[in-house]
Coordinates of C-alpha atoms in Angstrom, one line a residue:
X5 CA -21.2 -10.0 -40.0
X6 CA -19.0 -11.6 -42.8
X7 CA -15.6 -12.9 -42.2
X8 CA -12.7 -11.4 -44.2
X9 CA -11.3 -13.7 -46.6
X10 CA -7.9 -12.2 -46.0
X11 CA -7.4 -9.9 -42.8
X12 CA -4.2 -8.4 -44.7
X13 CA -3.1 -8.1 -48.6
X14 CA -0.5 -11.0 -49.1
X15 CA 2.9 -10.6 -48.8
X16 CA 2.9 -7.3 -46.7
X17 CA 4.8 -7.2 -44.0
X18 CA 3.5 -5.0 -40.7
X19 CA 5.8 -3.6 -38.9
X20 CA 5.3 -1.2 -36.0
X21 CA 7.0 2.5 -36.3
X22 CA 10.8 2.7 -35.6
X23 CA 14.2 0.6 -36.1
X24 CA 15.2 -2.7 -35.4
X25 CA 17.3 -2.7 -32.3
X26 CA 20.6 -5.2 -33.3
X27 CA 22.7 -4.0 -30.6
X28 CA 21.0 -5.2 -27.3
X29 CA 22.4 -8.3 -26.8
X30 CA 18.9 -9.3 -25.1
X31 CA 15.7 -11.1 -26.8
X32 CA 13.1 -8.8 -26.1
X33 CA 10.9 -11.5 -25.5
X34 CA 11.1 -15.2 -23.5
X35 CA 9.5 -18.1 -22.9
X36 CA 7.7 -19.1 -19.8
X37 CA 7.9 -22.5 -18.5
X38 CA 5.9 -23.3 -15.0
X39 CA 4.9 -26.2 -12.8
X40 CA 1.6 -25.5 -10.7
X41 CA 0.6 -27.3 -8.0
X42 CA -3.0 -27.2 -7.2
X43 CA -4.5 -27.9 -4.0
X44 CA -5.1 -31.0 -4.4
X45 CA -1.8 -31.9 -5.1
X46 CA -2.0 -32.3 -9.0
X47 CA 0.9 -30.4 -11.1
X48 CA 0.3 -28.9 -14.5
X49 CA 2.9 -27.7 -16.3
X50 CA 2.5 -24.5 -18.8
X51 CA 4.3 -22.9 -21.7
X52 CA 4.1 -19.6 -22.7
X53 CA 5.3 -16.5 -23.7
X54 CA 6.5 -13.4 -21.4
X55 CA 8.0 -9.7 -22.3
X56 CA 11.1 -8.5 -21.1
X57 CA 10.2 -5.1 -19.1
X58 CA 13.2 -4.7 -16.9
X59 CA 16.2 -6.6 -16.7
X60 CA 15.0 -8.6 -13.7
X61 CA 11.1 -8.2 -15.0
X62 CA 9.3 -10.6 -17.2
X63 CA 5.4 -9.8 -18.0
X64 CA 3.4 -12.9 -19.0
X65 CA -0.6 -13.7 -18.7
X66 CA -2.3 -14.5 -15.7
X67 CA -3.3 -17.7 -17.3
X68 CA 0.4 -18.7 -18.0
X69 CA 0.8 -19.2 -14.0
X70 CA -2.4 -18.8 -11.8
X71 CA -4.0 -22.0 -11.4
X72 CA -8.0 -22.2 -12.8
X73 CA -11.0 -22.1 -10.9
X74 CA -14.4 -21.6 -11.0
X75 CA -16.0 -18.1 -10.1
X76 CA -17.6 -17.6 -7.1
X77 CA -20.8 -15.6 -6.0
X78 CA -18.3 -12.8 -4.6
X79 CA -16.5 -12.6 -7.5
X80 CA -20.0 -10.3 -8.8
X81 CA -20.2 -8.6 -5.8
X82 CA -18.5 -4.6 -6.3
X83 CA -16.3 -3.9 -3.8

């Protein structure tokens, strides 16, 4: 498969269907700062972005606040 040089022409602008909403005093969308603490004890701190789906409702990735780890053999077995 060969790569696109340029996914889009240059200098177009893509914007999704409708109008720009400059009355809601709210960003639509935030960032996402956390502090996990693993286990063992050891913190990492993340930084990403979230949506805002309800006033007291932020969507984000899993990624952005679940701590890593490495599957298991159960994780293949259908439940």
């Amino acid at each position: 498969m060969q790569a696109l040089e340029e996914p889009f022409p240059p200098g177009e602008l893509l914007v999704a269907p409708g109008t720009a909403d400059i009355e809601d005093f709210h960003l639509p969308s935030v960032m996402v700062n956390t502090s996990v603490i693993s286990p063992s004890g050891s913190m990492t701190r993340k930084s990403c972005s979230g949506v805002i789906v309800h006033p007291k409702l932020v969507v984000s990735a899993a990624h952005c606040v679940c701590i890593a780890r490495l599957p298991r053999d159960e994780d293949s077995t259908p439940r």
